[in-house]
Amino acid sequence: MQSPWSRREFMATSAGLTGGLVASQLVSAPSPAEAVAQPTPAHYPVTLNLNGQTQTLELDARTSLLDALREHVHLTGTKKGCDHGQCGACTVLVNGRRINSCLTLAVMHQGDQITTIEGLGTPDNLHPMQKAFIRHDGFQCGYCTPGQICSAVGALSELEKGIPSHVTADLTGPIPVSQAELRERLSGNICRCGAYSNIIEAVTEVAGENG
Amino acid sequence: MKAFTYERAHSAQQAARAAQQHPQAKFIAGGTNLLDLMKHQIETPTHLIDVNHIGLDQIEKTPDGGLRIGALVRNTDLASHPEVRKNYPVLSRALLAGASAQLRNKATTAGNLLQRTRCPYFYDTTKPCNKRKPGSGCAAIGGYERNLAILGTSEACIATHPSDMAVAMRVLDATVQTVAPDGARRSLALAQLHRLPGQTPQLETNLKAGELITSVTLPKPLGGRQTYSKVRDRASYAFAAVSMAAIQMPDGRFRFAFGGLAPKPWRVEAAESQSQPPAVAEVVLAGARSSSQTDYKKTLTARLIASALKGGNPL
Ligand SMILES: Cc1cc2nc3c(=O)[nH]c(=O)nc-3n(C[C@H](O)[C@H](O)[C@H](O)COP(=O)(O)OP(=O)(O)OC[C@H]3O[C@@H](n4cnc5c(N)ncnc54)[C@H](O)[C@@H]3O)c2cc1C
Ligand code: SF4
Ligand code: FES
Ligand code: FES
């Protein structure tokens, strides 16, 4: 069989180069390389301020913030898509800034304030962004949605602070809240269902209310 | 991920010393590249030294009118700093063209410089790769090499350095400051930070064991017109096929540095004394070794140069 690309190569390629949503876990096999004496798993205490509540956990140093949230605190609203920074499903707000919780260790967040989708709103008291996503039907399967919403909340706060983006024409002037700006600012969140146009409508509406 | 022990450093010197005490240690800053590689077991440090709390997160003017950027300044904060937006716009532009907002909020100045290649075979631990496993061969040469390098390569490795930020810092003549475990401090030109692969592609920089980057310094502003053009497979959240940082200085002369072409930010100062686009491109691309998959990078480079010389903003 002389196909120029095997499926595996294709997956590896997309994972490494475009940052697209692919199951890059498929390509990870243990490296047969250098046998280094690896320590036994080490555990550390960490105290997080999680959605306004103090949580002290005892965690293996390897635990990502994402796994700490899902597997240890059982806040499963935050999703794991790729586990490699390529999809945005795991987006949470740390000290008010959006980050990918899969590419950070929980032990690095001693004392930090973490806001997840569960902390933004509750079923009886939804955050305006959650309401807008429902109003505009900004999802299909819903898997990317918590990440999209946390990311959108982070994006609007970045706009408010005047943080520029790749499509900002004038780096020193005021930044318009345009569709192009919002699309660029949300490019770190992939939606396999392709609900993008409704997502942008929802975020545009909330941006308008803020502005 | 392999097990490791963890410590939080509180000063640069303490971090560098800790690295000396644990020979298999790694510094962790934003973690956005290191943890990705640790999950694939491409990096297997036995100890992590968290450098996020060593106080190097400031941007300050230097006495001679330049700018000193702390190693831990986040990519978002550097791109949005008023001084950078006004006086070093090529740097803001390059940063904003990289990764996603979530990643830029975490990624740091030093971590960005030291991020490793995105060569697909480096990431695929079932394939030979001289960078990951010295002496095992290079699966990229003759494989799927469309996104790999055409300049500065060797028979051992054709990987590119993926950073956008580093390309802008190169065109600005940045320098990198470090501290060693014994407390010795030094400054080196950014051009001297990254190595070409030769026969040792696993050695990527000229930093010594345990040497910690403390800051990056930009000389005083050049003024002029500054652009960063990034050609990629999709409009956002993708690495460069070819990118170009260009500055047309107040006296009309140009400077260019390129990403996506080589194992380090690529700048050929001799090209900058040429004025005709084909002559500039010829000098920049001198010695290029491309294949049918990567020939397009030469075409793209020549077109980016032509468009900058015509005063356009290519992208
Ligand atoms: C999906 C995805 C898409 C991306 N797209 C782009 C893109 O388009 N363009 C681009 O340029 N980048 C891109 N990136 C890469 C991103 O910019 C880097 O991951 C980031 O800049 C690394 O910074 P960090 O602080 O997180 O580094 P870390 O992961 O913390 O560290 C990286 C390396 O630097 C070392 N290190 C860190 N700080 C120091 C120090 N002070 N002194 C000495 N050594 C140190 C660490 O030991 C490690 O080896 C992308 C990443 C992902 C995951
Ligand atoms: S190009 Fe370099 S990084 Fe890629 S497979 Fe070859 S040796 Fe490894
Ligand atoms: S799970 Fe995909 S970016 Fe974190
Ligand atoms: S709604 Fe299904 S992935 Fe976005």
XYZ file of C-alpha atoms and ligand atoms in Angstrom:
595
model
C 0.000 0.000 0.000
C 1.700 3.186 -1.126
C -0.499 5.950 0.140
C 1.643 9.061 0.658
C -0.019 9.590 4.026
C -1.098 7.038 6.512
C -4.015 7.991 8.718
C -1.618 8.162 11.633
C 0.658 10.567 9.805
C -2.276 12.706 8.884
C -3.422 12.860 12.496
C 0.071 13.637 13.723
C 0.457 16.319 11.120
C -2.756 18.096 11.895
C -2.084 17.882 15.604
C 1.323 19.412 15.337
C 0.806 22.018 12.695
C -2.623 23.491 12.602
C -3.781 23.093 16.155
C -7.014 21.647 14.785
C -9.368 19.475 16.788
C -7.994 16.007 16.335
C -7.549 13.107 18.677
C -3.846 13.678 19.105
C -3.846 11.211 21.990
C -3.899 8.529 19.310
C -0.338 9.251 18.370
C 1.140 9.152 21.846
C 3.051 5.986 22.509
C 5.582 5.870 25.300
C 8.968 6.958 24.067
C 11.392 4.060 24.199
C 14.163 6.596 24.787
C 16.566 7.182 27.645
C 15.670 5.305 30.776
C 15.688 8.057 33.400
C 15.007 7.168 36.995
C 11.575 8.732 37.388
C 10.453 9.526 40.939
C 7.394 7.846 42.381
C 4.275 10.009 42.068
C 4.536 12.983 44.422
C 1.481 14.577 46.028
C 1.091 18.194 47.117
C -1.626 20.153 48.893
C -3.209 22.965 46.890
C -5.883 25.445 47.879
C -8.018 26.902 45.122
C -10.714 29.531 45.314
C -13.235 27.745 43.139
C -16.347 29.639 42.111
C -16.119 31.633 45.337
C -15.472 28.657 47.632
C -12.179 27.580 49.116
C -11.200 24.027 48.215
C -8.111 22.289 49.546
C -7.006 19.228 47.625
C -4.118 16.778 47.864
C -3.019 16.127 44.292
C -0.458 14.197 42.275
C 1.751 16.899 40.759
C 0.759 15.665 37.287
C -2.908 16.588 37.738
C -3.949 19.244 35.248
C -6.272 21.964 36.470
C -8.878 20.405 34.153
C -8.586 16.958 35.771
C -8.619 18.521 39.238
C -11.925 20.217 38.411
C -13.559 17.220 36.762
C -12.162 14.219 38.608
C -11.430 15.610 42.064
C -14.032 18.336 42.637
C -16.562 16.703 40.280
C -17.325 19.951 38.504
C -17.865 18.294 35.136
C -19.170 21.364 33.309
C -15.656 22.060 32.029
C -14.996 19.645 29.158
C -11.971 17.762 27.871
C -11.788 17.802 24.092
C -8.178 17.367 23.000
C -6.202 17.733 26.279
C -3.499 19.547 24.222
C -4.529 23.193 23.938
C -6.052 22.763 20.513
C -9.819 23.013 21.045
C -10.758 25.360 23.894
C -13.372 23.009 25.433
C -11.539 23.251 28.779
C -11.543 27.075 28.940
C -11.990 28.506 32.443
C -11.307 31.915 33.969
C -8.316 32.138 36.310
C -8.096 35.427 38.203
C -10.493 36.754 35.548
C -8.475 35.653 32.509
C -9.437 32.825 30.189
C -6.971 29.958 29.845
C -6.982 26.335 28.703
C -7.208 24.314 31.925
C -5.742 21.230 30.220
C -2.304 22.829 29.742
C -1.702 23.945 33.305
C -1.024 22.012 36.513
C -3.392 22.353 39.443
C -0.440 22.702 41.850
C 0.577 25.861 39.989
C -2.682 27.553 41.028
C -2.256 27.816 44.798
C -4.556 30.630 45.949
C -5.891 31.443 42.484
C -9.530 32.319 41.805
C -10.999 29.876 39.324
C -14.357 30.457 37.665
C -15.920 27.599 35.720
C -19.216 27.466 33.854
C -20.840 26.370 37.158
C -19.632 29.606 38.760
C -20.850 31.950 36.022
C -24.536 31.245 36.535
C -26.979 28.694 37.922
C -30.031 27.139 36.229
C -32.317 29.655 37.973
C -29.963 32.554 37.640
C -28.191 32.311 34.302
C -25.306 34.552 33.280
C -26.289 36.918 30.418
C -23.940 34.975 28.121
C -25.676 31.695 28.975
C -29.068 33.293 28.284
C -27.848 34.632 24.948
C -26.530 31.202 23.900
C -29.970 29.733 24.608
C -31.797 32.571 22.849
C -29.629 32.264 19.736
C -29.386 28.475 19.781
C -25.585 28.778 20.037
C -24.960 25.021 20.242
C -25.982 21.633 18.943
C -24.471 18.794 21.001
C -23.345 21.250 23.680
C -19.928 19.734 24.300
C -17.925 22.826 23.394
C -20.476 25.181 24.976
C -19.082 25.657 28.514
C -15.703 26.477 26.976
C -17.299 28.780 24.398
C -19.204 30.655 27.095
C -16.238 31.044 29.462
C -14.112 32.097 26.494
C -16.718 34.626 25.333
C -16.929 36.143 28.835
C -13.124 36.378 28.882
C -13.078 37.855 25.375
C -15.511 40.631 26.254
C -13.503 41.546 29.320
C -10.356 41.696 27.155
C -12.197 43.985 24.720
C -13.272 46.190 27.601
C -9.647 46.475 28.718
C -8.669 47.516 25.193
C -6.551 44.439 24.449
C -5.982 44.344 20.672
C -6.350 41.302 18.398
C -4.854 40.110 15.115
C -7.621 41.890 13.142
C -7.468 45.218 15.036
C -6.588 47.726 12.302
C -5.221 50.476 14.555
C -3.150 49.288 17.507
C -3.300 52.650 19.249
C -6.923 53.638 18.632
C -10.231 52.447 20.098
C -11.232 48.896 19.150
C -14.582 48.384 17.403
C -16.771 45.523 18.652
C -17.160 44.088 15.162
C -18.020 40.578 13.970
C -14.474 40.255 12.644
C -13.081 41.095 16.100
C -15.358 38.619 17.866
C -14.641 35.825 15.391
C -10.892 36.279 15.740
C -11.104 36.478 19.528
C -13.077 33.231 19.698
C -10.895 31.278 17.264
C -9.415 29.311 20.178
C -12.725 27.495 20.622
C -13.515 24.809 18.072
C -17.102 23.598 17.586
C -17.377 20.271 15.805
C -21.084 20.826 15.260
C -20.322 24.078 13.480
C -22.649 26.246 15.544
C -20.348 29.204 14.905
C -22.792 31.615 13.306
C -25.249 31.335 16.195
C -22.433 31.540 18.741
C -21.256 34.802 17.195
C -24.813 36.174 17.226
C -25.106 35.371 20.923
C -21.774 36.969 21.776
C -22.498 40.003 19.581
C -25.729 40.574 21.465
C -24.041 40.498 24.874
C -21.192 42.680 23.590
C -23.815 45.216 22.476
C -25.469 45.191 25.903
C -22.104 45.785 27.573
C -21.018 48.502 25.171
C 2.835 11.749 31.836
C 5.814 10.495 33.846
C 5.917 11.318 37.552
C 7.950 14.300 38.748
C 8.477 16.322 41.884
C 7.524 19.994 41.963
C 8.805 23.155 43.576
C 7.948 26.811 43.384
C 10.948 29.139 43.082
C 10.861 32.643 44.546
C 13.840 34.215 42.796
C 15.676 33.740 39.515
C 18.846 32.699 41.287
C 16.974 30.167 43.426
C 15.387 28.684 40.298
C 18.719 28.332 38.518
C 20.287 26.743 41.595
C 17.414 24.274 41.914
C 18.021 23.271 38.301
C 21.602 22.469 39.139
C 20.543 20.295 42.088
C 18.188 18.283 39.846
C 19.946 17.516 36.585
C 16.735 16.199 34.969
C 14.758 19.299 35.999
C 12.859 21.684 33.740
C 11.605 25.195 34.410
C 7.885 25.572 33.904
C 6.407 28.962 32.997
C 3.058 29.045 31.152
C 3.352 25.301 30.662
C 1.568 25.469 27.304
C 4.402 23.791 25.405
C 6.133 21.790 28.124
C 2.989 20.065 29.460
C 1.849 19.245 25.923
C 5.191 17.500 25.340
C 5.149 15.826 28.769
C 1.734 14.329 28.012
C 3.251 12.766 24.892
C 6.282 11.664 26.985
C 8.524 13.549 24.591
C 9.717 15.559 27.596
C 10.184 13.508 30.777
C 11.613 15.813 33.476
C 11.932 14.290 36.942
C 11.494 17.672 38.639
C 9.633 20.859 37.704
C 10.694 24.285 38.915
C 7.769 26.687 38.744
C 9.201 30.084 37.772
C 5.898 31.974 37.751
C 6.600 33.661 41.086
C 10.159 34.906 40.659
C 9.056 38.495 40.102
C 10.120 38.823 36.466
C 6.784 39.957 35.069
C 7.524 43.636 34.494
C 8.070 45.689 31.333
C 10.320 48.697 31.939
C 12.221 51.310 29.970
C 15.991 50.983 29.937
C 18.251 54.007 30.556
C 19.146 54.178 26.849
C 15.525 54.347 25.713
C 14.953 50.657 25.027
C 12.553 48.255 26.691
C 13.273 45.410 29.107
C 10.683 42.648 29.048
C 10.637 40.260 32.024
C 10.881 36.573 31.117
C 7.490 35.886 32.716
C 5.537 38.657 30.965
C 2.553 36.957 29.310
C 2.203 37.168 25.544
C -1.139 39.030 25.915
C 0.380 41.600 28.255
C 3.365 42.179 25.997
C 1.199 42.559 22.887
C -1.099 45.056 24.625
C 1.501 47.133 26.441
C 1.116 50.782 25.314
C 4.845 51.190 24.673
C 4.965 48.068 22.493
C 1.831 48.999 20.540
C 3.180 52.466 19.857
C 6.909 51.918 19.368
C 7.359 48.236 18.514
C 4.124 47.418 16.646
C 5.777 44.568 14.731
C 6.114 42.754 18.064
C 2.451 43.278 19.023
C 1.415 42.074 15.585
C 3.576 38.946 15.701
C 2.300 37.990 19.151
C -1.321 38.541 18.184
C -0.866 36.344 15.102
C 0.190 33.413 17.311
C -1.867 30.687 19.012
C -5.215 31.636 20.622
C -6.194 34.220 23.223
C -6.369 31.525 25.914
C -2.826 30.378 25.123
C -1.445 33.927 24.887
C -2.900 34.647 28.335
C -0.633 31.919 29.750
C 2.367 31.822 27.407
C 5.421 33.758 28.575
C 8.223 35.620 26.816
C 10.925 33.061 27.679
C 8.665 30.046 27.160
C 7.686 31.324 23.727
C 11.342 31.687 22.702
C 12.123 28.178 23.935
C 9.058 26.379 22.561
C 9.988 23.316 20.530
C 9.284 22.462 16.915
C 5.900 21.390 15.584
C 7.441 18.872 13.187
C 4.754 16.149 13.008
C 7.323 13.365 13.369
C 8.859 14.966 16.439
C 5.384 14.633 17.957
C 4.834 11.078 16.704
C 6.801 8.877 19.091
C 6.377 5.845 16.811
C 8.592 7.525 14.157
C 12.347 8.066 13.966
C 13.422 11.596 14.880
C 16.981 12.750 15.497
C 15.801 15.630 17.630
C 13.715 13.454 19.941
C 15.991 10.441 19.839
C 19.478 11.298 18.559
C 20.730 8.886 15.919
C 17.320 7.362 15.146
C 16.981 9.093 11.773
C 14.638 11.718 10.382
C 11.196 10.611 9.235
C 10.424 14.078 7.896
C 12.982 14.112 5.094
C 11.152 12.563 2.188
C 8.024 12.263 4.328
C 5.278 14.818 4.767
C 7.490 17.876 4.902
C 5.247 20.571 3.510
C 5.488 22.719 6.638
C 9.151 22.152 7.381
C 12.263 24.236 6.829
C 14.181 25.108 3.658
C 16.996 27.200 5.171
C 19.572 26.357 7.832
C 18.669 22.664 7.713
C 20.957 19.614 7.753
C 20.739 15.982 6.664
C 19.851 15.257 10.285
C 16.867 17.611 10.731
C 14.655 19.998 8.750
C 12.432 21.231 11.573
C 11.338 24.869 11.849
C 11.234 27.005 14.951
C 7.533 27.777 15.331
C 7.549 31.088 17.227
C 6.037 34.212 15.692
C 7.200 36.465 18.533
C 10.849 35.477 18.030
C 10.730 36.617 14.385
C 9.705 40.125 15.425
C 12.336 40.176 18.185
C 14.949 39.197 15.622
C 14.108 42.052 13.281
C 14.250 44.407 16.279
C 17.765 43.187 17.279
C 16.633 41.989 20.708
C 19.044 40.615 23.294
C 18.383 37.895 25.877
C 19.547 38.128 29.514
C 20.186 35.067 31.642
C 21.381 33.906 35.039
C 23.340 30.683 35.596
C 23.207 28.424 38.674
C 26.482 29.989 39.957
C 24.874 33.432 39.773
C 26.744 34.529 36.631
C 24.680 36.814 34.433
C 25.128 37.349 30.713
C 23.408 38.878 27.731
C 23.376 37.375 24.262
C 21.951 38.541 20.966
C 18.699 36.800 20.074
C 20.456 35.758 16.869
C 22.830 33.713 19.066
C 20.148 32.029 21.181
C 18.996 29.314 18.770
C 21.358 26.868 17.088
C 21.166 25.313 13.655
C 20.726 21.524 13.776
C 23.915 20.291 12.095
C 24.528 16.788 13.392
C 23.036 17.583 16.815
C 19.418 18.671 16.289
C 18.638 17.768 19.912
C 20.690 20.820 20.984
C 18.422 23.732 20.142
C 19.904 26.692 22.005
C 23.216 27.964 23.308
C 21.922 28.094 26.880
C 23.857 26.024 29.401
C 22.382 23.512 31.816
C 20.250 25.306 34.385
C 20.642 28.724 32.736
C 17.461 30.738 33.234
C 16.265 33.508 30.911
C 15.475 36.566 33.015
C 14.523 39.119 30.343
C 14.557 40.157 26.707
C 15.722 43.671 25.893
C 14.742 45.712 22.848
C 16.996 48.551 21.684
C 15.502 52.010 21.424
C 12.569 52.267 18.986
C 13.408 52.238 15.269
C 10.247 54.044 14.209
C 9.189 53.665 10.618
C 6.530 51.366 9.259
C 6.355 47.942 10.842
C 4.343 44.952 9.644
C 4.060 41.256 10.448
C 2.629 39.076 7.683
C 1.720 35.486 8.421
C 0.625 33.068 5.717
C -1.020 29.955 7.126
C -3.497 27.240 6.243
C -6.346 28.946 8.075
C -6.909 32.531 9.084
C -6.424 32.100 12.823
C -5.047 29.639 15.414
C -2.530 27.977 13.080
C 1.245 28.002 12.791
C 2.911 29.892 9.942
C 3.722 28.410 6.560
C 5.842 31.521 6.021
C 5.819 34.710 8.047
C 7.688 37.982 7.673
C 8.465 40.789 10.087
C 9.298 43.886 8.033
C 10.372 47.369 9.045
C 10.730 50.285 6.670
C 12.855 52.686 8.649
C 12.487 56.480 8.565
C 15.465 56.696 6.156
C 13.673 54.336 3.757
C 15.853 51.282 4.360
C 14.236 47.920 5.105
C 14.785 45.122 7.577
C 13.256 41.668 7.214
C 13.094 38.535 9.361
C 11.225 35.350 8.502
C 9.413 32.551 10.277
C 8.435 29.144 8.913
C 11.593 28.885 6.818
C 14.300 27.749 9.209
C 15.177 26.217 12.591
C 15.482 29.750 13.999
C 14.095 33.171 13.155
C 15.757 33.836 9.793
C 17.362 37.155 8.968
C 20.009 37.845 6.349
C 21.289 41.372 6.962
C 23.111 41.374 3.594
C 19.743 41.252 1.824
C 18.759 44.550 3.388
C 21.190 46.581 1.281
C 19.416 45.401 -1.899
C 16.538 47.490 -3.192
C 14.928 45.366 -5.906
C 12.527 42.693 -4.643
C 14.053 39.808 -6.666
C 17.546 40.690 -5.407
C 16.375 40.804 -1.789
C 14.613 37.458 -2.161
C 17.637 35.933 -3.824
C 19.924 36.850 -0.944
C 17.398 35.786 1.722
C 16.862 32.438 0.029
C 20.510 31.773 -0.821
C 21.335 28.144 -0.062
C 17.684 27.142 0.281
C 17.070 23.426 -0.015
C 13.455 22.768 -0.859
C 11.503 19.819 -2.221
C 8.424 19.677 -4.428
C 6.441 20.002 -1.185
C 8.263 23.076 0.068
C 9.068 24.958 -3.163
C 5.984 27.083 -2.490
C 7.759 28.635 0.498
C 10.258 30.280 -1.836
C 7.461 31.740 -3.939
C 5.660 32.999 -0.848
C 8.818 34.558 0.566
C 9.541 36.412 -2.679
C 5.968 37.701 -2.856
C 5.961 38.860 0.764
C 9.198 40.768 0.151
C 7.881 42.331 -3.057
C 4.723 43.460 -1.377
C 6.578 45.005 1.580
C 8.972 46.867 -0.710
C 6.007 48.283 -2.604
C 4.765 49.707 0.682
C 1.854 47.334 0.948
C 0.702 45.595 4.086
C 0.747 42.060 2.747
C -1.632 40.624 5.357
C -2.647 24.730 19.835
C -1.456 25.644 19.911
C -1.251 26.575 18.905
C -0.136 27.424 18.959
N 0.064 28.325 17.950
C 1.163 29.130 17.970
C 1.438 30.051 16.918
O 0.659 30.161 15.957
N 2.569 30.801 17.004
C 3.427 30.710 18.050
O 4.427 31.430 18.069
N 3.209 29.835 19.050
C 2.101 29.053 19.027
N 1.894 28.160 20.045
C 2.957 27.938 21.040
C 2.899 28.862 22.227
O 3.252 30.166 21.801
C 3.910 28.325 23.243
O 3.385 27.117 23.763
C 4.179 29.289 24.375
O 4.668 30.509 23.902
C 5.174 28.689 25.356
O 5.306 29.538 26.475
P 5.095 28.975 27.956
O 5.383 30.071 28.897
O 3.773 28.314 28.092
O 6.269 27.905 27.976
P 6.458 26.568 28.832
O 5.669 25.479 28.227
O 6.278 26.844 30.282
O 8.024 26.331 28.574
C 8.567 26.079 27.298
C 10.054 25.769 27.458
O 10.743 26.915 27.926
C 11.465 26.619 29.120
N 11.422 27.848 29.919
C 10.329 28.563 30.275
N 10.690 29.695 30.910
C 12.038 29.704 30.956
C 13.003 30.623 31.469
N 12.656 31.774 32.073
N 14.317 30.335 31.307
C 14.710 29.182 30.710
N 13.833 28.277 30.219
C 12.514 28.534 30.327
C 10.746 25.449 29.726
O 11.625 24.685 30.536
C 10.325 24.688 28.487
O 11.375 23.900 28.021
C 0.769 27.334 20.039
C 0.544 26.409 21.056
C -0.548 25.565 21.010
C -0.760 24.580 22.116
S 12.834 17.198 10.909
Fe 13.909 17.203 12.875
S 12.239 17.160 14.335
Fe 11.356 16.465 12.383
S 11.598 14.210 12.339
Fe 13.418 15.067 11.376
S 14.871 15.166 13.090
Fe 12.844 15.026 14.031
S -9.151 20.169 26.163
Fe -8.809 20.997 24.162
S -7.825 22.887 24.666
Fe -7.960 21.908 26.580
S -22.106 22.332 19.933
Fe -21.270 20.372 19.459
S -19.133 20.850 19.458
Fe -19.997 22.780 19.559
